[in-house]
Coordinates of C-alpha atoms in Angstrom, one line a residue:
Chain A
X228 CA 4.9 -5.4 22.7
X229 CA 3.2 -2.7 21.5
X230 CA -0.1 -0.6 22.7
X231 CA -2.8 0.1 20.3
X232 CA -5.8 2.1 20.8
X233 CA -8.9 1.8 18.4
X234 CA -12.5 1.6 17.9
X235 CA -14.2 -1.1 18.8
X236 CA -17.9 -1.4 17.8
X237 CA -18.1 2.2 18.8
X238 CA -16.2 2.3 21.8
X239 CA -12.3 3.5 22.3
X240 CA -10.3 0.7 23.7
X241 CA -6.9 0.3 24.2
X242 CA -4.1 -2.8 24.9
X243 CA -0.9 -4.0 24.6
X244 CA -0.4 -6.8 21.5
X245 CA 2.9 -8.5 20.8
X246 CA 4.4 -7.5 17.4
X247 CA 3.2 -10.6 15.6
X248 CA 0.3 -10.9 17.3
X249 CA -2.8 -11.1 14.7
X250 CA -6.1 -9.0 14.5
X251 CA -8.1 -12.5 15.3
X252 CA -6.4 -13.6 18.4
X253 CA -6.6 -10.0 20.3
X254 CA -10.2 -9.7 19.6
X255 CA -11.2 -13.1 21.1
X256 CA -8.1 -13.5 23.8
X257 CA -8.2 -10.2 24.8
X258 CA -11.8 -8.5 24.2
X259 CA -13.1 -11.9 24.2
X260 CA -15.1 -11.8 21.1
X261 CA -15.7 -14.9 20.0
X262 CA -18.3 -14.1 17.7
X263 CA -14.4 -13.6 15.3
X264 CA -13.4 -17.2 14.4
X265 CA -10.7 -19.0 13.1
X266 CA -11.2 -21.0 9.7
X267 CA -8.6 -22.0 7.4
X268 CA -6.3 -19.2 9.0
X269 CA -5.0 -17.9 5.4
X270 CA -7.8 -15.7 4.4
X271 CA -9.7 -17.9 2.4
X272 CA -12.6 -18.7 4.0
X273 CA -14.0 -15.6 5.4
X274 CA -15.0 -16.7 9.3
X275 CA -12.8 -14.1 11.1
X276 CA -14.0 -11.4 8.7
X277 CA -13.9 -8.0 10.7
X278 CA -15.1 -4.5 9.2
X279 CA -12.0 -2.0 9.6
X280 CA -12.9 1.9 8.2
X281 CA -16.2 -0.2 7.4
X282 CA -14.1 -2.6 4.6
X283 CA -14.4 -5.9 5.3
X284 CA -10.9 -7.5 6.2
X285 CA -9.7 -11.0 7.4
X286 CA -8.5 -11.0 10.5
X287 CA -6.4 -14.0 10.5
X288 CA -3.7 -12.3 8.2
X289 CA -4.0 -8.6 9.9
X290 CA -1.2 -7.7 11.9
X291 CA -3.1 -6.1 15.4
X292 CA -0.9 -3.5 15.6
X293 CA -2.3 -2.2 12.2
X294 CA -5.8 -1.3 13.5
X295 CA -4.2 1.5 15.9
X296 CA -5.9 4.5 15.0
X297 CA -8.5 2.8 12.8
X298 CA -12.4 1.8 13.3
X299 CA -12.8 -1.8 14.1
X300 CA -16.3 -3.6 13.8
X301 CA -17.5 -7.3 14.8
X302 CA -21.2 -9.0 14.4
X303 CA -21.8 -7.9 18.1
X304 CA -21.9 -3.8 16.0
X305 CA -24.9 -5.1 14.5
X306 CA -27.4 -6.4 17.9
X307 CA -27.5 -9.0 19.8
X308 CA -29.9 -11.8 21.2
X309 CA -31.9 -9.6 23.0
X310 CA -32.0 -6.9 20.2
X311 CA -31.6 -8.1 16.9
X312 CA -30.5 -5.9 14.1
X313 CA -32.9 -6.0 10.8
X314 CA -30.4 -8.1 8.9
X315 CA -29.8 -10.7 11.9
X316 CA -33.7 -11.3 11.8
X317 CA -33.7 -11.8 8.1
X318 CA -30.8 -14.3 8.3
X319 CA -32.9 -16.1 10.9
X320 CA -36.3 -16.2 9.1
X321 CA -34.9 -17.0 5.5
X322 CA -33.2 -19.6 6.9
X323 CA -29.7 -18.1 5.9
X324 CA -28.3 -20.3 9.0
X325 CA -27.2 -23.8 10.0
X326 CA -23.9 -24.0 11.3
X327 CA -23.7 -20.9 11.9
X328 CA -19.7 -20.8 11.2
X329 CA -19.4 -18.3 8.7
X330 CA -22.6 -16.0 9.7
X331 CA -20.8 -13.4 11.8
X332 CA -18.7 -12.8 8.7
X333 CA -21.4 -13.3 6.7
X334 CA -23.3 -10.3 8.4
X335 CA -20.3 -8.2 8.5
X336 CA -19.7 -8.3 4.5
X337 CA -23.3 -8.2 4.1
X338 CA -23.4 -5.1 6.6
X339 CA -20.7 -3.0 5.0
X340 CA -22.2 -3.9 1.3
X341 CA -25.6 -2.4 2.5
X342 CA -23.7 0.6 4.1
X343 CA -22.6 1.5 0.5
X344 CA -25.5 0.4 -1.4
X345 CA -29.1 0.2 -0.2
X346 CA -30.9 -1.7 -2.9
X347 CA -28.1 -3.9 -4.6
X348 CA -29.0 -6.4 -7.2
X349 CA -28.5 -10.1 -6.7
X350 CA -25.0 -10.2 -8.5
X351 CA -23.8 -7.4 -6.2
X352 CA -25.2 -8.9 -3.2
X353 CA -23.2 -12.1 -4.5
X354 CA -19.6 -10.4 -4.9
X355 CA -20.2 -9.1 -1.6
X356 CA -19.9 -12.0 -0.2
X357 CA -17.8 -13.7 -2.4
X358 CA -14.9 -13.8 0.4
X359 CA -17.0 -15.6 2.8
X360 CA -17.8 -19.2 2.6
X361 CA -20.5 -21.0 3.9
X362 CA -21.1 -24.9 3.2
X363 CA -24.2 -25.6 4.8
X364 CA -26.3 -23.2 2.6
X365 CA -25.8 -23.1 -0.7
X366 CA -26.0 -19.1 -0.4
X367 CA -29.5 -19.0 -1.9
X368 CA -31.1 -18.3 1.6
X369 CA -28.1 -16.0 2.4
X370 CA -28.4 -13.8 -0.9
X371 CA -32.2 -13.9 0.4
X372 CA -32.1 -12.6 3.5
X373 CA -29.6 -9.8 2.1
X374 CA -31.9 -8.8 -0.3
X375 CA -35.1 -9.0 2.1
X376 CA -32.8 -7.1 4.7
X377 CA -31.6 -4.6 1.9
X378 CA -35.1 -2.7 2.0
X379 CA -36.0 -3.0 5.6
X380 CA -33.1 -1.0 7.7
X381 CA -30.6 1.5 7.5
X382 CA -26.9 0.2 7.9
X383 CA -24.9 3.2 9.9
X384 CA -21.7 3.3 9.5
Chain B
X159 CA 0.2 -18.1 15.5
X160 CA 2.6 -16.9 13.3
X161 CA 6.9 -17.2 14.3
X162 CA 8.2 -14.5 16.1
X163 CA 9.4 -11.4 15.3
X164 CA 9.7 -7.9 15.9
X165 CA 7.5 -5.1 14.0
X166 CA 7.9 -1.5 13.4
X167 CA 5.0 0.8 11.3
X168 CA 6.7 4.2 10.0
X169 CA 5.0 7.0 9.2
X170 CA 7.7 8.3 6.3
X171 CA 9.6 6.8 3.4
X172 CA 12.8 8.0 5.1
X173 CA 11.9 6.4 8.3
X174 CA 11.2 3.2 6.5
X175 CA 14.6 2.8 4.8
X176 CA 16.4 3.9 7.6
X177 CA 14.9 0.6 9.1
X178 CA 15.6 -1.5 6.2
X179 CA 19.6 -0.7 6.6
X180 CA 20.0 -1.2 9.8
X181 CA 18.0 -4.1 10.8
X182 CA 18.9 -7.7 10.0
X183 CA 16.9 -10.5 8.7
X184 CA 14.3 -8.0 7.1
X185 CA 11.1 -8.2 6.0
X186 CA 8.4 -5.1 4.3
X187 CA 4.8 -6.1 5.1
X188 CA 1.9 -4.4 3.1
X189 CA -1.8 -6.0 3.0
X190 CA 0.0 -9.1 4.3
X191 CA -2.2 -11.4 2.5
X192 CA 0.9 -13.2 1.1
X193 CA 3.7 -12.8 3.6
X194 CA 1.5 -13.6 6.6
X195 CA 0.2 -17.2 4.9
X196 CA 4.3 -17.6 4.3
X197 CA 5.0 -17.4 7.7
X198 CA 2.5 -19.5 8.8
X199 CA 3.5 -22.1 6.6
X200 CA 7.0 -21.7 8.2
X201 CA 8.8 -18.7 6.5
X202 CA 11.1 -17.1 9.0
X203 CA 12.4 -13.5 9.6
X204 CA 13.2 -11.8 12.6
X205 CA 12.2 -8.1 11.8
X206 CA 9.1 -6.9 10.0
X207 CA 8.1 -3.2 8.8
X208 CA 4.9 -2.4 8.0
X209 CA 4.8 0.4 5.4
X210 CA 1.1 0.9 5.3
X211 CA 1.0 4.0 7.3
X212 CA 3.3 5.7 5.3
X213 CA 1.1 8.3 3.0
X214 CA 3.7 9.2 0.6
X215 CA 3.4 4.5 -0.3
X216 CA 0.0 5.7 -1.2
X217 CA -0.7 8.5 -3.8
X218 CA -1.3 7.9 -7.3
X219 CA -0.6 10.7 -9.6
X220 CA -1.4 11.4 -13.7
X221 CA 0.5 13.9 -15.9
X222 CA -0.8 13.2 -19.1
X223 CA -0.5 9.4 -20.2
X224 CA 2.2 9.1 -17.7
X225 CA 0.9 7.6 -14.0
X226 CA 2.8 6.8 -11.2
X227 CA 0.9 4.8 -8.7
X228 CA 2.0 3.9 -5.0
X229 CA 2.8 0.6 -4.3
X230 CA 0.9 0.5 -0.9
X231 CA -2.6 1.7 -2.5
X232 CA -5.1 -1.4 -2.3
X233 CA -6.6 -3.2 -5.3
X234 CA -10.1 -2.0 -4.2
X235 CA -8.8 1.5 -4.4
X236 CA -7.0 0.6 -7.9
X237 CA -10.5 -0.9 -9.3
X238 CA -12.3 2.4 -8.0
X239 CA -10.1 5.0 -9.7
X240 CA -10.9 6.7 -12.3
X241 CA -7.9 8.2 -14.3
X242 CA -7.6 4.2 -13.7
X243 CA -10.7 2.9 -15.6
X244 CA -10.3 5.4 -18.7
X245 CA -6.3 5.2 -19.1
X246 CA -5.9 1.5 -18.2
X247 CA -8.6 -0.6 -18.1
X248 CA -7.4 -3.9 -18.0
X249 CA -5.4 -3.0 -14.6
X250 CA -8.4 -1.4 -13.4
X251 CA -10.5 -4.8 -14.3
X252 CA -7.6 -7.3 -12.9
X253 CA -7.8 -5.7 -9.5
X254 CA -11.5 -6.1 -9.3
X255 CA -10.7 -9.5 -10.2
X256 CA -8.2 -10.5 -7.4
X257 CA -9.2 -12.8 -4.5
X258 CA -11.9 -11.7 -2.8
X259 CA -13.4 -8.5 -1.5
X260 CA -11.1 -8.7 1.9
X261 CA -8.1 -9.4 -0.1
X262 CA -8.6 -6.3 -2.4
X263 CA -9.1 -4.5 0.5
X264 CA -5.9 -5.7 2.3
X265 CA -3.8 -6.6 -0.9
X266 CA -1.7 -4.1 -2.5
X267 CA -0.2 -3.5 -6.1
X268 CA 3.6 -3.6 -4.7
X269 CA 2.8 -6.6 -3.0
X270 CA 1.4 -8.6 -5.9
X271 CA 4.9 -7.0 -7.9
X272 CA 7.2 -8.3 -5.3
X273 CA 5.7 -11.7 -4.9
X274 CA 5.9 -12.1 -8.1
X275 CA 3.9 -15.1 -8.5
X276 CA 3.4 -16.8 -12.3
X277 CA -0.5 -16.7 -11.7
X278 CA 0.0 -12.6 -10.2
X279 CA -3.1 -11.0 -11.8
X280 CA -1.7 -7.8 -12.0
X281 CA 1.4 -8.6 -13.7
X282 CA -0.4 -8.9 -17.4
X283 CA -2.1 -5.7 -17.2
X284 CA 0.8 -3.6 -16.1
X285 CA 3.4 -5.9 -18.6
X286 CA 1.0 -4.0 -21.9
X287 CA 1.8 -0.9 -19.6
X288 CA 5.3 -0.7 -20.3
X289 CA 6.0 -0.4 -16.3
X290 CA 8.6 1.0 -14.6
X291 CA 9.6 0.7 -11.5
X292 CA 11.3 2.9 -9.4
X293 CA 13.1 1.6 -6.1
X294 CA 14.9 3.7 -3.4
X295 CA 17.4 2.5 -0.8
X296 CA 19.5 4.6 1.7
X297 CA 21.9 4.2 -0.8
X298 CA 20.0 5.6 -3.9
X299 CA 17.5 5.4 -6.2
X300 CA 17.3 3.2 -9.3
X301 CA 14.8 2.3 -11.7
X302 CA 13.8 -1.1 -13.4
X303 CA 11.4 -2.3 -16.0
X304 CA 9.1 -4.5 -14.6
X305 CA 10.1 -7.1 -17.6
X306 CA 13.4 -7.3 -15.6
X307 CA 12.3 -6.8 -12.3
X308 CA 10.9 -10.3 -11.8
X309 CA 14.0 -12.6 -12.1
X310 CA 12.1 -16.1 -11.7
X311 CA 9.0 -17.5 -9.9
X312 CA 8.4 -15.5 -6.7
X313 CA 11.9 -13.9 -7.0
X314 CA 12.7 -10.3 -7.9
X315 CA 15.7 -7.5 -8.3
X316 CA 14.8 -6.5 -4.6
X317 CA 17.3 -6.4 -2.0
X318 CA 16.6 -6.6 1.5
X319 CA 17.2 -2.8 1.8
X320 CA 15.1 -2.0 -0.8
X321 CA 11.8 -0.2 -1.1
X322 CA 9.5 -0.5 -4.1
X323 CA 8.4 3.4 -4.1
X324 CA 6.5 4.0 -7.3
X325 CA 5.0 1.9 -10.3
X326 CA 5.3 4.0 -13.2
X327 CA 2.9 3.0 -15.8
X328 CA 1.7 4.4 -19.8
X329 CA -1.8 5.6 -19.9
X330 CA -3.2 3.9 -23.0
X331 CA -6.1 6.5 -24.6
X332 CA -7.9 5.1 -27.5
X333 CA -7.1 1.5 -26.9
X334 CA -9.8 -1.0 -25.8
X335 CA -8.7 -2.8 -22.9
X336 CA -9.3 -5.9 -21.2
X337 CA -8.5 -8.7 -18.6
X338 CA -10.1 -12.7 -18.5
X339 CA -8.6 -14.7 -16.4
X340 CA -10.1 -18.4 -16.1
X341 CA -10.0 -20.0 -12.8
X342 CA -11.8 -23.3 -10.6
X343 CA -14.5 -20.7 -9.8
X344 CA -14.9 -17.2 -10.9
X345 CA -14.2 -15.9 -6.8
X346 CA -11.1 -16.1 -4.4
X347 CA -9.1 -18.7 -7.1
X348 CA -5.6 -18.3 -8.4
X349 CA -5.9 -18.0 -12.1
X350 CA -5.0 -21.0 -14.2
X351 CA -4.9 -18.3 -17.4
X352 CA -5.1 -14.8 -17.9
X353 CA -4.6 -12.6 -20.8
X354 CA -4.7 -8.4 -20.9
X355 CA -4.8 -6.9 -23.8
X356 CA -4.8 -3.5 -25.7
X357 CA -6.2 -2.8 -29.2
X358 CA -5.9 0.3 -31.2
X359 CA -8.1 0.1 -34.2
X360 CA -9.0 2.3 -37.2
X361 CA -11.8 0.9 -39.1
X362 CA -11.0 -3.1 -40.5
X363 CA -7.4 -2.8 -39.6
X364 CA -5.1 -3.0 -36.4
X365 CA -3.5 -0.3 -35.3
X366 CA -1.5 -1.5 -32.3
X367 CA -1.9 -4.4 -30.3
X368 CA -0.6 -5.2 -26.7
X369 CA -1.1 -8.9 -25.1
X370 CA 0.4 -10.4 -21.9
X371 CA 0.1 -14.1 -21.1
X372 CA 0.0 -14.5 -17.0
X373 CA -0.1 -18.3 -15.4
X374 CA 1.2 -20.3 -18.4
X375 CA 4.8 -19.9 -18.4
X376 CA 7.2 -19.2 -15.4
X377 CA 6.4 -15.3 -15.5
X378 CA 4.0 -13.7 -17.5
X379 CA 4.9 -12.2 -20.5
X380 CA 4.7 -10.1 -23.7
X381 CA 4.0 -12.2 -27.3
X382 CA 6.3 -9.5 -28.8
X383 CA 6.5 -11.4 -31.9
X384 CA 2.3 -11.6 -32.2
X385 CA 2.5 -7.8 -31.9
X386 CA 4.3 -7.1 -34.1
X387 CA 3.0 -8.9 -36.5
X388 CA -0.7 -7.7 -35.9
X389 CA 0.5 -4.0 -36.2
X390 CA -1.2 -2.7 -39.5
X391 CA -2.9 -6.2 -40.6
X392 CA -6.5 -6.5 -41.7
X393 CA -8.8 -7.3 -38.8
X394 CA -10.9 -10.4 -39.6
X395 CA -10.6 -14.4 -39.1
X396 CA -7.6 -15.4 -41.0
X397 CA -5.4 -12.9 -38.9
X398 CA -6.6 -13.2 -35.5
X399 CA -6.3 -17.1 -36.0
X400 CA -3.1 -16.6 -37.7
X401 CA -2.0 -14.2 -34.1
X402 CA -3.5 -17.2 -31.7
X403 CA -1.3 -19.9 -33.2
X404 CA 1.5 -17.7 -32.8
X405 CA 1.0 -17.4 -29.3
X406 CA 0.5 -20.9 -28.3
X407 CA 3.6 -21.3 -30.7
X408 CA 5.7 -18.7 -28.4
X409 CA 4.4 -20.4 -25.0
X410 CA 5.6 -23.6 -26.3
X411 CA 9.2 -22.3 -27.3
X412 CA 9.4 -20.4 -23.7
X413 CA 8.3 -23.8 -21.5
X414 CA 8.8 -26.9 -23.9
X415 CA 5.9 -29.1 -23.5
X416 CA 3.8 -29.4 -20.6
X417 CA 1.2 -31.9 -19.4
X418 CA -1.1 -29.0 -18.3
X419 CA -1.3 -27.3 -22.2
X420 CA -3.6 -30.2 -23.3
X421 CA -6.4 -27.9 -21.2
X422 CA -4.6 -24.8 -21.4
X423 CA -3.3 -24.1 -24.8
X424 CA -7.0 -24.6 -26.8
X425 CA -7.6 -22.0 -23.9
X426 CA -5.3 -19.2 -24.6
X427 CA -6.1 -20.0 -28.1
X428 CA -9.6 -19.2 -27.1
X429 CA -9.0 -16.0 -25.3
X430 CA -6.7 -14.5 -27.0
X431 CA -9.4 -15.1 -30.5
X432 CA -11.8 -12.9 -28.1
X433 CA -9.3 -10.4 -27.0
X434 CA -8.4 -9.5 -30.5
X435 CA -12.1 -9.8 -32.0
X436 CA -13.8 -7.7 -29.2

C-alpha cells in the first residue's frame, strides 16, 4: 500500500492505494466519482478520461500511485446539475448527448483543448477528441457544442 | 483489475537500477499504455518500477546535429519540440500521429523502443536517424544501434536489469522529412503501413535519401539498397518508379510472400512514389 496525496478538482486529498491499484478504481471506490467510467479498460475508448496537469489521460491504464504530487481533474471540475459550466449547457442544447457514456470524457478533452486554445477550428476541435469515442452521436453535435462553447466561457485551468 | 504486484517510483537513475538488481521478476513501467493492457490480458510480474518521476529519464539535449532525447519524455512533448520539428521532422510528425491525444500524453519514446512492436510508429523515423541507444545497468554502460537493438517482434537486447537511458539520434538539416502511415481510421489505430523518409536535393537530382518501412515486415527497416541507389540519380518518373519496385522487391526477399501484400505492396508502392516526389 502506498499513500498518495493530490489535487482533486481543486481540493488536496490524500489515501492509501495498493501498488497496482489504477487511477479509475480509486476515484470511483474511494472518492466515489462515478462520473470516471470504465469502457474497454485498455485506453481505447476514452470513458475514464481524467485531466492530470490539465492533459487529458486515461485512467484505466494509470497506475494511482502516479498522480501523487500531481493535479487531478474529473467532469464534476467543470459544474454540476445545479450549476452548469458553459460547455455542459452547450452539450445539452446541441444535443451533444444520448447515452451519455463517453460525455464526462468528452467534456474533459473538450475542457483542456479550450484551456489551450480559445477559438479552435473544427479539425482541432476534432483531434481533441480523437481519444474519446462516442457511438450514439456521430460527433457532429459534439464538435457543435465545442465550437458554440469555444466563444462563450473561459476554461480555468 | 490488473495481477498483483509490488511498485516502487524513484526519483534518480541510480535509485532505479539499484532496484532493477536486486529485485526479482522485474518489470520498468513508463506511460503504461502497453504494459498495463499486457497485464490485463494476463502478463505476470511480481515487481514494477515506475521511472516516470525520475528528471534525469526526461531531458532532451542538442549539440549540433547530435540529440540525445530521454526515453521517459512523452510523445506530446516530442511533437511540441522544436529543435524536434526543424532537425527531425518525421519523428516530430510520428509522435503526433500515435494513438490518441491520452496516449501521447501517457506514451513515451523508450516505451514504444522497448516494445518493439512491427507497427511501432516511432521506429521508422528514428531507423533514417541512425539511433543509438545507450543503456546503463549497475554493472555498466553499453551502447546499441537501434538496428540491433530490436532482436524480433516485441523482443529486444534488454535485460531485466537494464535501463534504456538515452536515445541518441542525427539531426538531419537540409533534408525534407516526412511520416504517412495508413491505418482503419486516421485516429487511435495501429498502422497497417508507414514510411519516414529523408530527402536531400540539389536542383533535378538526389542528393541523399533515407526511407524506413514500419508494419510490413517483422521489424521495420532501412531499404539500404534503394538508397543507395537513389544517391546522385536524376529526380523524375523513371527513377522514383525504378526506387518503389525496389522496395516492394526488398520486402518481398525479407518476408517471402504474404496474403496481406495483395493490399499492402501497391501501397508502399504508392507512398514511397510520394515520399520521393514531395
Amino acid at each position: 500500500m502506498k499513500i498518495v496525496s493530490f489535487a482533486l478538482n481543486g481540493k488536496k486529498v490524500s489515501c492509501e492505494v495498493q501498488d497496482r491499484e489504477l487511477l479509475l478504481h480509486a476515484l470511483r471506490e474511494r472518492f466515489s466519482i462515478k462520473s470516471v467510467k470504465e469502457g474497454c479498460g485498455i485506453g481505447e475508448c476514452g470513458t475514464c478520461t481524467v485531466l492530470i496537469d490539465n492533459e487529458p489521460h486515461y485512467s484505466c491504464l494509470t497506475l494511482a500511485s502516479k498522480v501523487d504530487g500531481h493535479d487531478v481533474k474529473t467532469v464534476e471540475y467543470l459544474g454540476d446539475a445545479g450549476l452548469l459550466h458553459p460547455l455542459q449547457k452547450a452539450f445539452i442544447e446541441a444535443g451533444a448527448v444520448q447515452c451519455g457514456y463517453c460525455t464526462p470524457g468528452m467534456l474533459l478533452s473538450a475542457y483542456s483543448l479550450l484551456m489551450k486554445n480559445e477559438n479552435p477550428s473544427d479539425s482541432e476541435i476534432r483531434e481533441a477528441i480523437s481519444g474519446n469515442l462516442c457511438r450514439c452521436t456521430g460527433y457532429i453535435q459534439i464538435v457543435e457544442a465545442i465550437r458554440d462553447a469555444a466563444g462563450l466561457c473561459k476554461c480555468k485551468p | 483489475m490488473l495481477p498483483d504486484f509490488a511498485s516502487v517510483s524513484p526519483e534518480t537513475k541510480a535509485d532505479a537500477l539499484a532496484y532493477l538488481a536486486s529485485l526479482d521478476d522485474v518489470r520498468v513501467i513508463a506511460g503504461g499504455t502497453d504494459l498495463l493492457v499486457n497485464m490485463k490480458r494476463g502478463e505476470l510480474c511480481s515487481n514494477v518500477v515506475d521511472i516516470m518521476n525520475i528528471e534525469e529519464l526526461r531531458l532532451l539535449s542538442g549539440d549540433g546535429t547530435d540529440i540525445a532525447i530521454g526515453p521517459a519524455i512523452t510523445h506530446a512533448a516530442i511533437s511540441a519540440a522544436a529543435m524536434l520539428n526543424d532537425l527531425a521532422g518525421s519523428l516530430s510528425a510520428a509522435c503526433g500521429w500515435i494513438g490518441s491525444p491520452q496516449i501521447r500524453n501517457m506514451g513515451t519514446i523508450g516505451g514504444n523502443l522497448a516494445n518493439a512492436s512491427p507497427a511501432a510508429d516511432l521506429i521508422p523515423p528514428l531507423l533514417i536517424h541512425d539511433t543509438v541507444l545507450k543503456i546503463e545497468s549497475q554493472e555498466g554502460k553499453r551502447e546499441e544501434r537501434l538496428d540491433d537493438f530490436i532482436v524480433a517482434p516485441y523482443e529486444t537486447s534488454l535485460k531485466p536489469h537494464e535501463l534504456l537511458t538515452w536515445v541518441c539520434i542525427k539531426g538531419l538539416p537540409g533534408y525534407r522529412e516526412g511520416y504517412r502511415r495508413i491505418a482503419r481510421r486516421a485516429a487511435w489505430a495501429i498502422s497497417r503501413l508507414s514510411v519516414a523518409w529523408a530527402v536531400r536535393e540539389d536542383g533535378d537530382r538526389f542528393v541523399d535519401v533515407k526511407l524506413a518501412i514500419g508494419s510490413c515486415t517483422p521489424m521495420p527497416f532501412r531499404p539500404r539498397n534503394v538508397e543507395k541507389f537513389l544517391g546522385g540519380r536524376k529526380k523524375d518518373d523513371h527513377t522514383i518508379g525504378e526506387a518503389a519496385a525496389l522496395v516492394v522487391e526488398e520486402i518481398r526477399r525479407i518476408t517471402g510472400d504474404r496474403p496481406s501484400f495483395a493490399y499492402k505492396l501497391p501501397v508502399v508502392k504508392g507512398l514511397v512514389q510520394k515520399a520521393l516526389r514531395g
